Coordinates of C-alpha atoms in Angstrom, one line a residue:
M1 CA -59.7 33.5 -23.1
S2 CA -63.0 33.0 -21.7
R3 CA -63.4 32.7 -18.1
R4 CA -64.8 29.5 -17.6
E5 CA -61.8 27.9 -20.6
A6 CA -59.6 29.9 -17.3
R7 CA -61.0 28.3 -13.9
P8 CA -60.0 25.0 -15.9
R9 CA -56.7 25.9 -16.2
S10 CA -56.2 27.3 -13.1
G11 CA -57.6 24.2 -11.3
L12 CA -55.3 21.4 -13.5
L13 CA -52.3 24.2 -12.4
A14 CA -53.4 24.4 -8.4
G15 CA -54.6 20.2 -8.8
L16 CA -50.4 20.1 -10.3
M17 CA -48.9 21.7 -7.9
G18 CA -50.4 20.0 -4.5
V19 CA -49.6 16.4 -6.6
V20 CA -46.2 18.3 -6.9
A21 CA -45.6 19.3 -3.2
T22 CA -47.5 16.4 -1.5
L23 CA -44.7 14.4 -3.7
S24 CA -42.0 16.6 -2.0
L25 CA -43.6 16.0 1.0
L26 CA -43.1 12.1 0.8
A27 CA -39.1 12.6 -1.3
V28 CA -38.6 15.1 2.0
A29 CA -39.8 12.2 4.6
A30 CA -38.0 9.6 3.0
L31 CA -35.1 11.5 2.9
V32 CA -34.9 12.8 6.5
F33 CA -36.1 7.7 6.6
A34 CA -33.6 7.5 4.9
W35 CA -30.7 9.8 7.2
S36 CA -32.1 8.1 10.1
A37 CA -31.4 4.5 9.0
Y38 CA -27.9 5.2 7.7
V39 CA -27.8 7.6 11.2
G40 CA -29.5 6.7 14.3
P41 CA -28.9 3.4 16.5
G42 CA -28.7 0.0 15.4
P43 CA -29.8 -3.3 16.9
R44 CA -28.8 -4.2 20.4
A45 CA -26.0 -6.0 21.0
V46 CA -27.4 -9.8 21.9
E47 CA -25.0 -11.2 24.9
G48 CA -22.9 -7.9 26.1
D49 CA -21.5 -4.9 24.8
E50 CA -20.6 -5.9 21.1
T51 CA -21.0 -8.6 17.9
V52 CA -18.6 -10.1 16.7
V53 CA -18.7 -11.2 13.2
V54 CA -17.1 -13.1 11.1
L55 CA -17.2 -11.8 6.5
A56 CA -15.8 -14.4 4.7
S57 CA -12.7 -13.8 2.5
G58 CA -14.5 -13.3 -1.5
S59 CA -18.0 -12.1 0.3
G60 CA -19.7 -9.5 -1.8
V61 CA -21.6 -6.9 0.1
A62 CA -25.0 -9.0 -0.6
S63 CA -23.8 -11.5 0.7
I64 CA -22.2 -9.7 3.3
G65 CA -25.4 -7.5 4.3
Q66 CA -27.0 -10.9 4.4
R67 CA -23.8 -11.7 7.2
L68 CA -24.6 -8.2 9.4
H69 CA -28.0 -9.1 9.0
E70 CA -28.5 -12.8 10.9
A71 CA -25.8 -11.8 13.6
G72 CA -28.3 -8.4 14.2
V73 CA -25.8 -5.5 13.3
I74 CA -28.2 -4.4 10.9
R75 CA -31.3 -4.0 10.7
S76 CA -32.5 -4.2 6.5
P77 CA -29.1 -6.2 4.2
E78 CA -31.1 -4.5 1.1
M79 CA -30.5 -0.7 3.0
F80 CA -27.3 -2.0 4.3
R81 CA -26.2 -2.7 0.4
L82 CA -28.5 0.3 -0.5
A83 CA -26.0 2.5 1.4
A84 CA -23.2 0.5 0.9
S85 CA -23.9 1.1 -3.4
L86 CA -24.1 5.3 -3.2
S87 CA -22.1 6.0 -0.5
G88 CA -19.0 4.2 -2.9
S89 CA -18.1 2.4 0.2
D90 CA -20.4 -1.4 -2.0
R91 CA -16.6 -2.0 -3.6
R92 CA -14.2 -1.3 -0.5
L93 CA -16.1 -3.6 1.9
R94 CA -12.5 -5.3 3.7
A95 CA -13.0 -9.6 4.6
G96 CA -12.2 -10.5 8.6
E97 CA -13.8 -10.5 11.8
Y98 CA -15.4 -7.6 12.6
R99 CA -16.2 -6.5 17.4
I100 CA -19.3 -4.1 16.2
A101 CA -20.3 -2.8 19.8
S102 CA -23.9 -2.8 20.4
R103 CA -26.1 0.1 18.7
S104 CA -23.5 1.0 15.8
S105 CA -25.2 3.1 13.8
L106 CA -25.4 2.0 9.6
R107 CA -23.1 5.1 8.8
D108 CA -20.6 3.5 11.9
V109 CA -20.9 -0.7 10.6
I110 CA -20.2 0.4 7.2
Q111 CA -17.4 2.7 8.3
K112 CA -16.2 0.1 10.3
L113 CA -15.8 -2.5 7.3
V114 CA -13.7 0.4 5.0
S115 CA -11.4 0.6 7.8
G116 CA -10.7 -2.3 7.7
D117 CA -10.8 -1.8 11.1
V118 CA -10.4 -6.9 12.5
V119 CA -10.0 -8.2 15.6
R120 CA -6.0 -9.0 15.8
H121 CA -4.8 -12.8 16.3
F122 CA -1.5 -13.8 17.4
V123 CA 0.0 -17.2 17.4
T124 CA 3.9 -16.6 19.2
V125 CA 6.4 -19.6 18.4
P126 CA 8.7 -18.4 21.9
E127 CA 12.7 -18.7 20.4
G128 CA 14.3 -22.5 20.8
R129 CA 10.8 -25.1 21.3
A130 CA 10.9 -28.3 19.5
S131 CA 8.5 -28.9 17.2
V132 CA 6.0 -31.3 18.7
Q133 CA 5.7 -28.1 21.0
V134 CA 4.9 -26.0 17.9
V135 CA 2.6 -27.7 17.1
D136 CA 1.0 -27.8 21.2
I137 CA 1.0 -23.8 20.7
L138 CA -0.9 -24.5 16.9
M139 CA -3.4 -27.0 18.9
A140 CA -3.9 -25.0 21.7
N141 CA -5.0 -21.6 19.9
P142 CA -8.6 -20.9 19.6
V143 CA -8.7 -19.4 16.9
L144 CA -7.2 -21.4 14.1
T145 CA -8.9 -25.1 12.6
G146 CA -7.5 -28.2 11.7
E147 CA -4.7 -30.4 13.3
V148 CA -1.6 -31.0 11.7
E149 CA 1.2 -32.9 11.8
V150 CA 4.5 -32.4 13.2
P151 CA 6.5 -31.0 11.0
P152 CA 10.6 -31.2 10.5
E153 CA 13.3 -30.7 13.7
G154 CA 14.2 -27.1 13.0
S155 CA 12.3 -26.1 10.3
V156 CA 10.3 -24.1 12.1
L157 CA 11.3 -20.0 12.0
P158 CA 9.8 -19.0 15.7
D159 CA 8.5 -15.4 16.1
T160 CA 4.9 -14.2 15.8
Y161 CA 2.3 -14.7 13.7
E162 CA -1.0 -12.8 12.7
V163 CA -3.4 -15.3 11.6
V164 CA -7.4 -15.0 11.1
R165 CA -10.1 -17.0 12.6
G166 CA -10.8 -19.6 10.8
E167 CA -7.7 -20.6 9.4
S168 CA -6.1 -23.8 9.4
R169 CA -3.2 -24.4 11.0
A170 CA -1.9 -26.4 8.1
A171 CA -1.6 -23.1 6.6
V172 CA 0.5 -20.8 9.4
L173 CA 2.8 -23.9 9.5
A174 CA 3.2 -23.9 6.5
R175 CA 4.2 -19.8 6.3
M176 CA 6.0 -20.1 9.3
Q177 CA 8.3 -23.2 7.4
Q178 CA 9.2 -20.5 5.0
A179 CA 9.9 -17.4 6.6
Q180 CA 12.6 -19.6 7.8
S181 CA 13.3 -21.1 4.3
T182 CA 13.7 -17.0 2.9
L183 CA 16.0 -16.6 6.0
L184 CA 18.0 -18.8 6.0
E185 CA 18.5 -18.3 2.8
R186 CA 19.4 -14.4 2.6
L187 CA 21.8 -14.6 6.2
W188 CA 23.5 -18.0 4.6
E189 CA 24.3 -15.8 1.1
S190 CA 26.3 -13.3 3.0
R191 CA 27.6 -16.7 6.2
A192 CA 31.2 -15.6 6.9
P193 CA 34.2 -17.0 4.7
D194 CA 36.5 -20.6 6.5
L195 CA 33.4 -22.0 8.5
P196 CA 33.3 -25.2 9.3
I197 CA 29.2 -25.9 8.7
R198 CA 28.4 -27.0 5.4
T199 CA 25.4 -26.9 4.5
P200 CA 22.0 -24.9 5.8
Q201 CA 21.2 -27.8 7.1
E202 CA 24.0 -28.3 9.5
A203 CA 24.4 -24.4 10.6
V204 CA 20.1 -25.0 11.8
I205 CA 21.5 -27.8 13.9
L206 CA 24.4 -25.5 15.0
A207 CA 22.0 -22.4 15.4
S208 CA 20.0 -25.2 17.9
I209 CA 22.6 -26.3 19.7
V210 CA 23.0 -23.0 20.9
E211 CA 19.6 -21.9 21.2
K212 CA 19.0 -24.2 23.8
E213 CA 22.3 -23.7 25.1
T214 CA 21.9 -20.2 26.3
G215 CA 18.2 -17.2 26.7
I216 CA 20.7 -14.6 27.1
D217 CA 20.9 -12.2 24.1
G218 CA 24.4 -11.6 24.8
E219 CA 26.0 -14.8 25.0
R220 CA 24.3 -16.1 21.6
A221 CA 27.5 -15.3 20.0
L222 CA 29.8 -16.4 22.1
V223 CA 28.0 -19.2 22.9
A224 CA 28.4 -19.5 18.7
G225 CA 31.7 -18.5 18.7
V226 CA 32.8 -21.8 20.8
F227 CA 31.3 -25.0 19.6
V228 CA 32.5 -22.7 15.8
N229 CA 36.5 -22.8 17.5
R230 CA 35.7 -27.0 18.7
M231 CA 34.8 -27.5 15.8
R232 CA 37.1 -26.4 13.8
R233 CA 39.8 -27.6 16.4
G234 CA 38.4 -30.7 15.9
M235 CA 36.4 -31.7 19.7
R236 CA 33.4 -32.4 20.3
L237 CA 30.3 -30.2 21.0
E238 CA 29.2 -31.7 24.5
S239 CA 26.2 -29.8 25.1
D240 CA 24.0 -30.8 27.1
P241 CA 20.5 -29.8 25.6
T242 CA 21.4 -33.4 22.7
I243 CA 21.6 -35.8 25.1
I244 CA 18.3 -34.0 25.8
Y245 CA 17.4 -34.5 22.9
G246 CA 17.9 -38.1 22.3
I247 CA 16.0 -38.5 25.9
T248 CA 13.0 -36.8 24.9
Q249 CA 12.1 -36.0 21.2
G250 CA 12.3 -32.1 22.6
R251 CA 10.2 -32.6 26.0
P252 CA 11.3 -30.9 29.0
L253 CA 13.4 -33.6 30.4
G254 CA 11.9 -32.5 33.6
R255 CA 15.4 -33.4 35.7
G256 CA 19.1 -33.8 35.9
I257 CA 21.2 -35.9 33.0
R258 CA 22.2 -38.3 34.3
L259 CA 26.0 -40.6 34.0
S260 CA 24.1 -43.4 32.9
E261 CA 22.9 -40.9 30.4
L262 CA 26.1 -38.6 29.6
Q263 CA 27.9 -42.0 28.4
A264 CA 25.3 -43.2 26.5
R265 CA 26.0 -43.4 22.8
T266 CA 22.7 -41.8 20.7
P267 CA 23.0 -40.7 18.1
Y268 CA 22.7 -36.8 19.4
N269 CA 25.3 -37.2 22.2
T270 CA 27.5 -35.0 22.0
Y271 CA 29.7 -36.0 24.4
Q272 CA 30.3 -39.6 22.8
I273 CA 30.1 -38.2 19.1
D274 CA 31.8 -36.0 16.5
G275 CA 30.9 -34.1 15.0
L276 CA 27.0 -32.8 14.6
P277 CA 23.5 -34.8 16.0
P278 CA 22.5 -36.0 12.8
T279 CA 18.9 -33.0 13.0
P280 CA 19.0 -29.5 14.5
I281 CA 17.4 -30.3 18.5
A282 CA 14.8 -27.2 18.5
N283 CA 13.5 -24.8 16.4
P284 CA 16.8 -21.4 16.1
G285 CA 15.5 -17.7 16.2
R286 CA 17.1 -15.2 14.0
A287 CA 19.9 -14.7 16.2
A288 CA 21.2 -18.0 16.8
L289 CA 20.7 -18.6 13.1
E290 CA 23.3 -14.6 13.3
A291 CA 25.5 -15.9 14.9
V292 CA 27.0 -19.2 13.6
L293 CA 27.0 -17.4 10.7
N294 CA 28.7 -14.9 11.4
P295 CA 30.2 -15.3 15.2
P296 CA 32.9 -13.5 17.2
Q297 CA 36.5 -13.6 16.8
T298 CA 37.3 -16.0 20.0
D299 CA 39.7 -17.9 21.8
Y300 CA 36.9 -19.1 23.9
I301 CA 36.9 -23.0 23.6
F302 CA 34.9 -23.8 27.0
F303 CA 32.3 -22.6 29.4
V304 CA 29.9 -23.5 33.2
A305 CA 27.3 -21.9 34.1
D306 CA 27.8 -18.7 36.3
G307 CA 25.6 -18.9 38.3
T308 CA 23.6 -15.6 37.5
G309 CA 21.3 -17.3 35.0
G310 CA 24.5 -16.9 32.0
H311 CA 27.7 -18.7 31.7
A312 CA 31.1 -18.1 32.1
F313 CA 34.3 -18.8 29.7
A314 CA 37.3 -20.3 29.3
R315 CA 39.8 -20.7 26.9
T316 CA 42.3 -23.0 29.1
Y317 CA 41.1 -26.4 31.1
D318 CA 42.3 -24.6 33.6
E319 CA 39.5 -21.9 34.1
H320 CA 37.1 -23.6 33.3
L321 CA 38.0 -26.0 35.6
R322 CA 37.9 -23.1 38.0
N323 CA 35.1 -21.6 35.9
V324 CA 33.4 -24.9 36.4
A325 CA 34.8 -25.5 40.3
R326 CA 32.6 -22.6 41.6
W327 CA 29.6 -23.7 39.9
R328 CA 29.8 -26.4 41.9
Q329 CA 30.4 -24.2 45.3
I330 CA 27.0 -22.3 44.2
E331 CA 25.1 -25.7 44.2
R332 CA 25.7 -27.0 46.7
E333 CA 24.9 -22.9 49.3
R334 CA 22.2 -23.6 46.9
A335 CA 21.1 -26.9 48.0
A336 CA 22.1 -26.1 51.7
A337 CA 20.0 -23.3 51.5
P338 CA 16.2 -23.1 53.0
A339 CA 13.8 -24.3 50.4
V340 CA 11.3 -22.2 48.6
R341 CA 8.6 -23.0 46.5
P342 CA 9.7 -21.6 42.7
A343 CA 7.1 -19.7 41.5
P344 CA 4.7 -20.9 39.0
Q345 CA 6.5 -21.2 35.1
D346 CA 3.7 -21.5 32.0
E347 CA 6.8 -24.5 31.3
P348 CA 8.9 -26.8 33.4
Q349 CA 12.6 -26.5 32.2
P350 CA 15.8 -28.6 32.8
P351 CA 18.2 -27.8 35.8
T352 CA 20.6 -25.9 35.1
Q353 CA 23.3 -27.8 34.9
P354 CA 27.5 -27.2 33.2
S355 CA 27.8 -26.9 29.7
L356 CA 30.7 -28.2 27.5
R357 CA 32.3 -29.9 30.7
P358 CA 35.8 -30.9 29.7
A359 CA 35.9 -35.0 27.7
T360 CA 38.8 -35.3 30.3
P361 CA 37.2 -36.9 33.7
V362 CA 37.4 -34.5 36.1
E363 CA 35.9 -35.0 39.2
V364 CA 31.6 -33.4 38.0
P365 CA 29.3 -35.2 40.1
F366 CA 26.9 -36.0 38.3
E367 CA 23.3 -38.0 39.6

C-alpha cells in the first residue's frame, strides 16, 4: 500500500474514533443526567413539608405520571414513565392516597407507589349506636362522599372500617351491613339449643337491648342471661332503654324517664308489652350477639345499677329489692354531695336508671 493510500484511511479511522468518543461522552453525560434526575431531589412542596396526591383506581402509568406532575411532585411525566418502565415498576404501581415528602426523588416516589404506602383512613362505629347515629358518623367523615339513607336499625356491625378518600358513604355503609349479615349467619349456626329466640332478627333485637343496658364487657353475658331467663319464664323484659328508644328513635334522651313514660303503652315499652319490641333499638356488637346466642347458665332474673358503673344481679324479688334500696341510697348521697361540673363528653348519655324494676309496684320514685 502506498503512503498516499494509507493517509486517507488513517484520517478516516481517526475521525470515526473521534465520533465514537464524542458519542460515548454524550451517552455518559445522558446517563449521568438521567441518573441525577432519577435519584436527585425533586420539586419542593407548594405548601408545608409534603404533598397529598390521590391516584384513582385503574390509572395507568401515563395518567399516574400526569397526575403527579399536576400535583407538583415530579418534574416530567415522560421521565416518570421512562423510569417506571426501565425499573420494571410500571405494572406494580398502586392506586390510593399518598403523602409525598417535599423534594422527594423520582426513585423515592416510584418506590412509595410500588410499596402501596398509602394514607389510611378509618371510620369507627362504637357498639350500641343507633342507625341515625351511624349516619351522623358517616356524614361527619370528610374523606367520604355522597349522601346516605338511615339503614334499618340493627343492620350495621359496630367496628372500625378502613376507608379511602373519595369512597362513597353508601358503599361504606353497605360494607358495614354485609359484615353484620356475615357475622350473624355464623353465630346463628352455632347458637345454644332451646333458646327462646326464634329468628336471627330476634337475636339482634335482644342483643341491642343488652348493648344499651351495659357497656361493660364482663357484664354483657350476665345481662343476656337475665333476659333469656325472663323470656323463658314468660316475664316482661322491663328494660329502660326500650322506653327511651320509643321516645327518641335512637337519640339520647338527656334526662330521666318520667313515670308517665314508664306507664305509656308503646310498641317499645317492655314494661308494658310482652316479649321483644318490634325492631332493634341500636346496632349491637359482636360480644352482645354472642352473649344472647350463647348465654351463661345462671338463675339471675333481676339487675339494677350498683353505683360503680356496673350492676347488681339478683335471683329473687326480695334480693332485688335490697339492691334497689342500696342504689336509691347511693342516689340520695350523690344528690346531697356538692355539685361537680362533669368533664365534657363526646356524646350526652341518659342518666343511669335502675334496670329491670319488678313488675309489682314498689316504692321507687320516678321523675
